[in-house]
Coordinates of N, CA and C in Angstrom, one line a residue:
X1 N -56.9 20.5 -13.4 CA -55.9 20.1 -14.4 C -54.5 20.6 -13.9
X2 N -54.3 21.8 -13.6 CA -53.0 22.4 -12.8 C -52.7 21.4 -11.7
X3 N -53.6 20.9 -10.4 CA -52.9 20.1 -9.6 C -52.5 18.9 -10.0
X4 N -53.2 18.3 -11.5 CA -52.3 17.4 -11.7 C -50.8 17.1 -12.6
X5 N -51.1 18.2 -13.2 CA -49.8 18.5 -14.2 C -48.6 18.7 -12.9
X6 N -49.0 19.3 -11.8 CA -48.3 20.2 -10.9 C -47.5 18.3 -9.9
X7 N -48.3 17.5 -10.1 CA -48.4 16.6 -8.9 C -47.8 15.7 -10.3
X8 N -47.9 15.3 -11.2 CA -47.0 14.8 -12.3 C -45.6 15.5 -12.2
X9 N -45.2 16.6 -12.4 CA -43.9 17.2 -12.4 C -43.1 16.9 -10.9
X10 N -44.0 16.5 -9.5 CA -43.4 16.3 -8.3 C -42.9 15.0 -8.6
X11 N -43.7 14.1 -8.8 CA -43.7 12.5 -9.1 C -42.0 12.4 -10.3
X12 N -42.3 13.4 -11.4 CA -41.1 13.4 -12.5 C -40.0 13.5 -11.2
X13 N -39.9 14.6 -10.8 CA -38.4 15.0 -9.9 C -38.2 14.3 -8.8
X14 N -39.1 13.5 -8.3 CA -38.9 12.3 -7.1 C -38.1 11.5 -7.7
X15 N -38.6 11.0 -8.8 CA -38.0 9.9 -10.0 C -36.5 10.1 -9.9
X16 N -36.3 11.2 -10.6 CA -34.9 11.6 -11.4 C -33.9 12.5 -10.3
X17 N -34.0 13.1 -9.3 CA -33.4 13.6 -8.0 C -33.5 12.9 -7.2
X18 N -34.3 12.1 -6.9 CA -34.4 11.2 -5.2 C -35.2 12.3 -4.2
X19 N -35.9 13.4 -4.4 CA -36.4 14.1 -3.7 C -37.5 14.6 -4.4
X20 N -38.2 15.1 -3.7 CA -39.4 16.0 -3.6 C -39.4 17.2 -4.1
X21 N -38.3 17.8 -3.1 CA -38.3 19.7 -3.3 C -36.7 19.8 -3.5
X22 N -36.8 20.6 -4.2 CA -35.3 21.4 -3.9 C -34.4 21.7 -2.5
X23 N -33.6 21.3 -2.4 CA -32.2 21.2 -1.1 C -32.7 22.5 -0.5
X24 N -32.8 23.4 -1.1 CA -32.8 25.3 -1.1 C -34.1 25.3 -0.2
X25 N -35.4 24.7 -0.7 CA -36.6 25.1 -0.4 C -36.5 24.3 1.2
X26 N -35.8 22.7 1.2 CA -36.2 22.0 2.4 C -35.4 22.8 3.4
X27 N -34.3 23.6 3.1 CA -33.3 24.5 3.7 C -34.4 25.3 4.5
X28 N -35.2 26.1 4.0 CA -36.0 27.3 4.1 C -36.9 26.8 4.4
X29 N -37.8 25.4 4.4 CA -39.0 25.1 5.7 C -38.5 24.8 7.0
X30 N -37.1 23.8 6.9 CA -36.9 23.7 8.0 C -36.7 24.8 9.4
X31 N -36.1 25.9 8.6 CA -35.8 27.1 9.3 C -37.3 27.4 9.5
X32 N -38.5 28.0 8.8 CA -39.4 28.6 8.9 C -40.4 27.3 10.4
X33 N -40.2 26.1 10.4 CA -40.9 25.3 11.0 C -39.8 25.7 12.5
X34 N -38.6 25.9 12.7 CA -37.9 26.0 14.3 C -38.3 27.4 14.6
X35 N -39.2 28.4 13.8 CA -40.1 29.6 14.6 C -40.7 29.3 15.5
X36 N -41.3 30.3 16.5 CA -42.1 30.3 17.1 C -42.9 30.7 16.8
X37 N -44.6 29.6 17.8 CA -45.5 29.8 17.2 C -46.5 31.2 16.6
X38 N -46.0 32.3 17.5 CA -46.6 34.0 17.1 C -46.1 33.8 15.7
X39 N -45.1 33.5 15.3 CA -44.5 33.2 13.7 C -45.7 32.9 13.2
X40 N -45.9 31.2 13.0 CA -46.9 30.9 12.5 C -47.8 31.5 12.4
X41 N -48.3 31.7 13.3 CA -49.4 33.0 13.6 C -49.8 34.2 12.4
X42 N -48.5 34.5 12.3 CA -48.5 36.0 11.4 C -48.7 35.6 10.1
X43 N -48.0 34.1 10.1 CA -48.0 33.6 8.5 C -49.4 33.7 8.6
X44 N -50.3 33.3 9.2 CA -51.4 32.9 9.0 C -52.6 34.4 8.5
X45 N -52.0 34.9 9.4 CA -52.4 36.5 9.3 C -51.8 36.8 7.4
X46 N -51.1 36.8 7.2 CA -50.3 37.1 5.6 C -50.9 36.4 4.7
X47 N -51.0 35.1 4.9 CA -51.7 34.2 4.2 C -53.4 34.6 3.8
X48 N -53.9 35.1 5.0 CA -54.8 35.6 5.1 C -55.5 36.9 4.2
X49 N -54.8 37.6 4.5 CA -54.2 39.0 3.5 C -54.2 39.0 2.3
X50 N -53.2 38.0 2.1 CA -52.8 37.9 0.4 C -54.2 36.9 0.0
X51 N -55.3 36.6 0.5 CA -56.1 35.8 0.1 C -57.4 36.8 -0.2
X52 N -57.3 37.7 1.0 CA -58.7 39.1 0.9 C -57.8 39.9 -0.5
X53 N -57.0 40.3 -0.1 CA -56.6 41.6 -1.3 C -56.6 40.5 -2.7
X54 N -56.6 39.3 -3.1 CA -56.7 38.9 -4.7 C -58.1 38.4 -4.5
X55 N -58.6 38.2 -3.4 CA -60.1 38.1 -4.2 C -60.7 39.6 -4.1
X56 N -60.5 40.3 -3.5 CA -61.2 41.8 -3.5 C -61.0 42.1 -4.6
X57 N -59.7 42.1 -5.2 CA -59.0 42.7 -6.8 C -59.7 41.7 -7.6
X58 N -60.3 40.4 -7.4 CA -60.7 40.0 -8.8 C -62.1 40.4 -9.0
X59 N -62.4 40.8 -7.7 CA -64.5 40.8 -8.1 C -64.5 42.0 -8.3
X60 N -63.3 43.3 -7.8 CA -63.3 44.5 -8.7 C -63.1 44.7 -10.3
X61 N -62.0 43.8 -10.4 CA -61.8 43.5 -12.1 C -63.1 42.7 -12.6
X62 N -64.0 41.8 -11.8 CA -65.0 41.2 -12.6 C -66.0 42.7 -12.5
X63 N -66.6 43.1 -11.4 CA -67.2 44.2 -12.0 C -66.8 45.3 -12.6
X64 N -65.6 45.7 -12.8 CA -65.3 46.8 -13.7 C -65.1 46.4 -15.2
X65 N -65.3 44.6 -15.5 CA -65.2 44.0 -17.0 C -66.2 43.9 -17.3
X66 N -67.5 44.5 -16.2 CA -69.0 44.0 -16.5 C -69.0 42.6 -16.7
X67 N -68.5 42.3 -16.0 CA -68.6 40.4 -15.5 C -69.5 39.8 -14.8
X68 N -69.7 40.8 -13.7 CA -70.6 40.6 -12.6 C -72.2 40.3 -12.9
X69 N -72.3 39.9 -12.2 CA -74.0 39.6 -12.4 C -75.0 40.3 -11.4
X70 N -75.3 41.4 -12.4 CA -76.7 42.8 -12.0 C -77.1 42.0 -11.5
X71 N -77.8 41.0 -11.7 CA -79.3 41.1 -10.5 C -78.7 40.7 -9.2
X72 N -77.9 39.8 -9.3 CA -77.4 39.2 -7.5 C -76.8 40.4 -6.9
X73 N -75.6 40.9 -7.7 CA -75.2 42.2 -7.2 C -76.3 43.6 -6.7
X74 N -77.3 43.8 -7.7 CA -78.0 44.7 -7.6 C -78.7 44.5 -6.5
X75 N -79.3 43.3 -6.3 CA -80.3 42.8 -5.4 C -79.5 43.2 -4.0
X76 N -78.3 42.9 -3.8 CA -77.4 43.3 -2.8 C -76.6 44.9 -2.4
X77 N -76.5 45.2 -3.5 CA -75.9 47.0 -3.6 C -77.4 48.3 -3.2
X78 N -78.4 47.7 -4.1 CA -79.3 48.4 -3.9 C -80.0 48.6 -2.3
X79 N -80.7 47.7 -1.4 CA -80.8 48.0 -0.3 C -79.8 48.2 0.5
X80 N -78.6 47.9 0.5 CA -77.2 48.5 1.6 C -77.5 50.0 1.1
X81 N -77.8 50.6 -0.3 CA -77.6 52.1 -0.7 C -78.6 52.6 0.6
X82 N -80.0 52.0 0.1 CA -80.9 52.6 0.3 C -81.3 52.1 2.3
X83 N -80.6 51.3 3.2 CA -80.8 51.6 4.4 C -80.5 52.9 4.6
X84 N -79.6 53.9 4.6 CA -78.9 54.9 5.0 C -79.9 56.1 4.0
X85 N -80.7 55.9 3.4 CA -80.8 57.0 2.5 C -82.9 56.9 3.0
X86 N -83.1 55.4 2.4 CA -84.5 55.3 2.3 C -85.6 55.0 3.4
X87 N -85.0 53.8 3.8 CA -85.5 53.1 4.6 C -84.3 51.5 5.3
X88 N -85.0 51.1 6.1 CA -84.0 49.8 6.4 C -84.3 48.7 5.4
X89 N -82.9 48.4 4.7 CA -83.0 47.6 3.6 C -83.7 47.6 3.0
X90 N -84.8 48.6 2.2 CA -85.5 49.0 1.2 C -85.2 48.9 -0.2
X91 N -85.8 48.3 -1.0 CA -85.1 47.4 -2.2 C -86.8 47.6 -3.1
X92 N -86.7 48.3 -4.0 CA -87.5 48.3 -4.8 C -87.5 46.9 -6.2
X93 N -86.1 46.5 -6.3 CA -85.9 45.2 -6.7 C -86.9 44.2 -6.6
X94 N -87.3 43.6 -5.3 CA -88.0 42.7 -4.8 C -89.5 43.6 -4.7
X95 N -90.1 42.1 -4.9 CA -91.9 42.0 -4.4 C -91.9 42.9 -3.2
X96 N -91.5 42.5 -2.5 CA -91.8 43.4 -1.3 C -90.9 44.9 -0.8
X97 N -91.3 45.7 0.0 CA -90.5 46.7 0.1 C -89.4 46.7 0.5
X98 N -89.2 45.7 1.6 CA -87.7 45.7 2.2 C -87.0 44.0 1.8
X99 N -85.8 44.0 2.0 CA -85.2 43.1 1.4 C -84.7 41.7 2.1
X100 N -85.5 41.8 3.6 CA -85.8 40.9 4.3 C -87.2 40.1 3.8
X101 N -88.1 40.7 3.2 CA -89.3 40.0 2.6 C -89.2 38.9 1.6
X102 N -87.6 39.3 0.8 CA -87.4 37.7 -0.2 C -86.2 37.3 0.5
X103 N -85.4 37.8 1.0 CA -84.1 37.0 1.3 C -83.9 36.9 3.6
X104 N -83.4 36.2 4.0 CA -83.3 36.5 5.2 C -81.8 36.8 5.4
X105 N -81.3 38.1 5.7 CA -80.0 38.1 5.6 C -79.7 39.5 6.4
X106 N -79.9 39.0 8.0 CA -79.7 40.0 8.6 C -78.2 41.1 8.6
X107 N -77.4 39.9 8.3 CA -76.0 40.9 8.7 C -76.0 42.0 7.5
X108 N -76.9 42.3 6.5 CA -77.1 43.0 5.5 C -77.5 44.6 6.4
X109 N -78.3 44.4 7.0 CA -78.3 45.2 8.1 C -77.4 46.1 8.8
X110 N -76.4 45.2 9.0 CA -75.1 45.5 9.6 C -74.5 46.4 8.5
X111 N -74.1 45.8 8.1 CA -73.1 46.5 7.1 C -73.4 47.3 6.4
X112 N -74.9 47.7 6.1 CA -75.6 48.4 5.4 C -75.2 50.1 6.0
X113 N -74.9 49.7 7.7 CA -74.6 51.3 8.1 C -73.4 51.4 8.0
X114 N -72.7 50.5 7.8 CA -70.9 51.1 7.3 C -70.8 51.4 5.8
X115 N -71.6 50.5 5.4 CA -71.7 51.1 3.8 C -71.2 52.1 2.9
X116 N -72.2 53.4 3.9 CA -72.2 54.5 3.0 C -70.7 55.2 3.7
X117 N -69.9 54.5 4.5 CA -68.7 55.2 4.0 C -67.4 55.1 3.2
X118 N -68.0 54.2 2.2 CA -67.4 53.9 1.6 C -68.1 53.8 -0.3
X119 N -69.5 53.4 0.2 CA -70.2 53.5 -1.0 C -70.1 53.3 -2.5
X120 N -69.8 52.3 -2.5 CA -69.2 51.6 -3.7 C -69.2 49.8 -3.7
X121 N -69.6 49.3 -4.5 CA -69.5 48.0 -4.5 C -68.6 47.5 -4.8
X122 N -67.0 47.9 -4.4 CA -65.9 47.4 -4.1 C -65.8 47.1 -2.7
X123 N -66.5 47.8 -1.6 CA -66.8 46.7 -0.5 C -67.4 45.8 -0.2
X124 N -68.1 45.9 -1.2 CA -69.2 44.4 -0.9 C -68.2 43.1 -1.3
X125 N -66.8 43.3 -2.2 CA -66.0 42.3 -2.6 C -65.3 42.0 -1.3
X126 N -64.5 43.6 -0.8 CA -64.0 43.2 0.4 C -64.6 42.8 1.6
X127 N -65.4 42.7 1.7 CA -66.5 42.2 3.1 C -66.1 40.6 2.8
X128 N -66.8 40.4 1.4 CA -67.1 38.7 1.2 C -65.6 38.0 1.3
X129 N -64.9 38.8 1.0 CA -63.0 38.3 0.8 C -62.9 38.1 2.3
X130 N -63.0 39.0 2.8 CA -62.6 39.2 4.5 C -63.5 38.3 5.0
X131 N -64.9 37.6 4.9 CA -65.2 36.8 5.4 C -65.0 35.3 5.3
X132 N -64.5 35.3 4.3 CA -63.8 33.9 3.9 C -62.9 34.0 4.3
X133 N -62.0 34.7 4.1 CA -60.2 34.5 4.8 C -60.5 34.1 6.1
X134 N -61.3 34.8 6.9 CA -61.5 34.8 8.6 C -61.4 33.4 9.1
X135 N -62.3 32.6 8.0 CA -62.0 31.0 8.3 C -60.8 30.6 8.3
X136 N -59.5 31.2 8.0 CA -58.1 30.4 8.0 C -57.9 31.0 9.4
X137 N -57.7 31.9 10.0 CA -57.7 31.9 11.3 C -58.2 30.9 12.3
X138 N -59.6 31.3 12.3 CA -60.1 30.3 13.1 C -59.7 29.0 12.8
X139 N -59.4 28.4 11.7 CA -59.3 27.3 11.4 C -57.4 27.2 12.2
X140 N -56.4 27.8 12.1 CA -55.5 27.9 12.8 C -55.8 27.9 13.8
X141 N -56.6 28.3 15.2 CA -56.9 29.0 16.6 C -57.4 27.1 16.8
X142 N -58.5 26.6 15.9 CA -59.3 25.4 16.3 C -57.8 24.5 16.4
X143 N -57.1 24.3 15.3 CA -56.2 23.2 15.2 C -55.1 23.5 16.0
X144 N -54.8 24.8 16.7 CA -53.8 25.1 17.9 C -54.6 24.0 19.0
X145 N -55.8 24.4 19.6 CA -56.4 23.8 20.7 C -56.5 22.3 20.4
X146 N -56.5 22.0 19.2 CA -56.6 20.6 19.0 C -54.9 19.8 19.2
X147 N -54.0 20.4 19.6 CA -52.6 20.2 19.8 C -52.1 19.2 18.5
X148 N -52.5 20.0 17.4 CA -51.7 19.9 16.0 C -50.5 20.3 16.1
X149 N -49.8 19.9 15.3 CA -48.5 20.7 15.3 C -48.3 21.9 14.5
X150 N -47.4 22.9 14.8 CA -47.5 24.1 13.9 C -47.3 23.5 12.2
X151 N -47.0 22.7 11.9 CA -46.4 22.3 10.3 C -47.9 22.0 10.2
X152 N -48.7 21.4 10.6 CA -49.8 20.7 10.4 C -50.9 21.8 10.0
X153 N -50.9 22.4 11.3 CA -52.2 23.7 11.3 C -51.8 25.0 10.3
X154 N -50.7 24.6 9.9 CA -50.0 26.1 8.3 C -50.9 25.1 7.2
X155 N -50.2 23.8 7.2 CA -50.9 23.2 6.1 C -52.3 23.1 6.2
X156 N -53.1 23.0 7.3 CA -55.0 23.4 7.0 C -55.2 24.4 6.7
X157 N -54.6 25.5 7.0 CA -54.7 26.6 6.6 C -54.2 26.9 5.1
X158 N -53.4 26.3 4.8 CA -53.2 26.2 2.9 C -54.4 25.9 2.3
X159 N -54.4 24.1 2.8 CA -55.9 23.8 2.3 C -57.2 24.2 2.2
X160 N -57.5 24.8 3.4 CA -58.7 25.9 3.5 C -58.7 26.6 1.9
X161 N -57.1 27.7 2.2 CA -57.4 28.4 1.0 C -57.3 28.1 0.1
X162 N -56.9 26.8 -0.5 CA -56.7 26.6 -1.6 C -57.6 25.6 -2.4
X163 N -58.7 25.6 -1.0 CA -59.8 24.4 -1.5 C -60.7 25.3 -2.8
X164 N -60.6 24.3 -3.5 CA -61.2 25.2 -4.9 C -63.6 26.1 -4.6
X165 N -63.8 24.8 -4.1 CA -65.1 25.3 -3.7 C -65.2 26.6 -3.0
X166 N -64.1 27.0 -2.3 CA -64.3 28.1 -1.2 C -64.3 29.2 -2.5
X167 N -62.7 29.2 -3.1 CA -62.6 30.2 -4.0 C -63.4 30.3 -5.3
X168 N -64.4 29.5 -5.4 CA -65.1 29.1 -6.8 C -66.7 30.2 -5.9
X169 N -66.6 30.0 -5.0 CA -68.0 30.8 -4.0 C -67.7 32.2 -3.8
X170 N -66.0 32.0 -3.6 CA -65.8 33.5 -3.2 C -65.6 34.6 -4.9
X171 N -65.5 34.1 -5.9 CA -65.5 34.4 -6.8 C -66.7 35.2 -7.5
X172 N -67.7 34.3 -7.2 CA -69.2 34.9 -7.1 C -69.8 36.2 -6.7
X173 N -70.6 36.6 -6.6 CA -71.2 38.2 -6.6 C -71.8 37.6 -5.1
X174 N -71.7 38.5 -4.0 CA -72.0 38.0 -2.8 C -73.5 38.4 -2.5
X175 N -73.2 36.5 -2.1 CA -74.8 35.9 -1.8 C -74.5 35.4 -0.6

């Protein structure tokens, strides 16, 4: 509903200005597009950033509103507790003892030994944030090799983040 209200108000000001964007704004891409490409780069890096730190902050605000949903989360917090304490991925949750027996999800594993220093399921938001952002990089690095242009590979990189499925998943309790 917002992109189209948003894409109606473009359409109004094409109409009634003869333009798109504001004189000010075309001022300020032009300049930002005669960077060099490490520029781009960084944007990508920021873009990146500002995309982990508001999803990390919303799945902290969802679980500190009790938003979150116990069993996915639990199913997930409880064996990362318990590699470091009990056993490897040990999850009394599930039918079986360890938490490879219902789910296959090795990199749980991994992370399970960085865990406990931090110990709180406010990393499990930032893990999932930081894994999703990671795709606007690479998605910049693929479309450099693909000899896109820098205007081109900023804008896949918008799209990426701003594709609603990605942030409707990353929103979710990580699965």
């Amino acid at each position: 509903l917002f992109a189209w209200a948003l894409l109606g108000l473009v359409c109004i000001r094409s109409r009634v200005k003869k333009s798109w964007i504001p004189p000010a704004i075309e001022v300020l891409i032009e300049k930002w597009c005669s960077l060099k490409s490490t520029t781009h780069l960084a944007s990508v890096i920021l873009l990146a950033s500002a995309y982990t730190t508001l999803f990390t902050w919303h799945g902290i605000w969802r679980f500190e509103a009790y938003n979150a949903h116990a069993f996915d989360l639990g199913n997930i917090i409880q064996p990362l507790w318990a590699t470091t304490r009990v056993g490897f991925l040990h999850c009394d949750i599930d039918k079986n003892s360890t938490y490879l027996g219902e789910h296959w999800a090795p990199i749980l594993g991994l992370i399970g030994f960085v865990y406990p220093l931090f110990d709180s399921p406010y990393f499990i938001f930032l893990i999932q944030a930081l894994a999703f952002a990671s795709g606007a990089i690479f998605l910049w690095i693929f479309a450099k090799k693909k000899s896109l242009p820098s205007e081109a590979r900023i804008l896949v990189v918008v799209c990426y983040l701003a594709y609603h499925p990605l942030r409707a998943s990353n929103g979710y309790d990580f699965r």
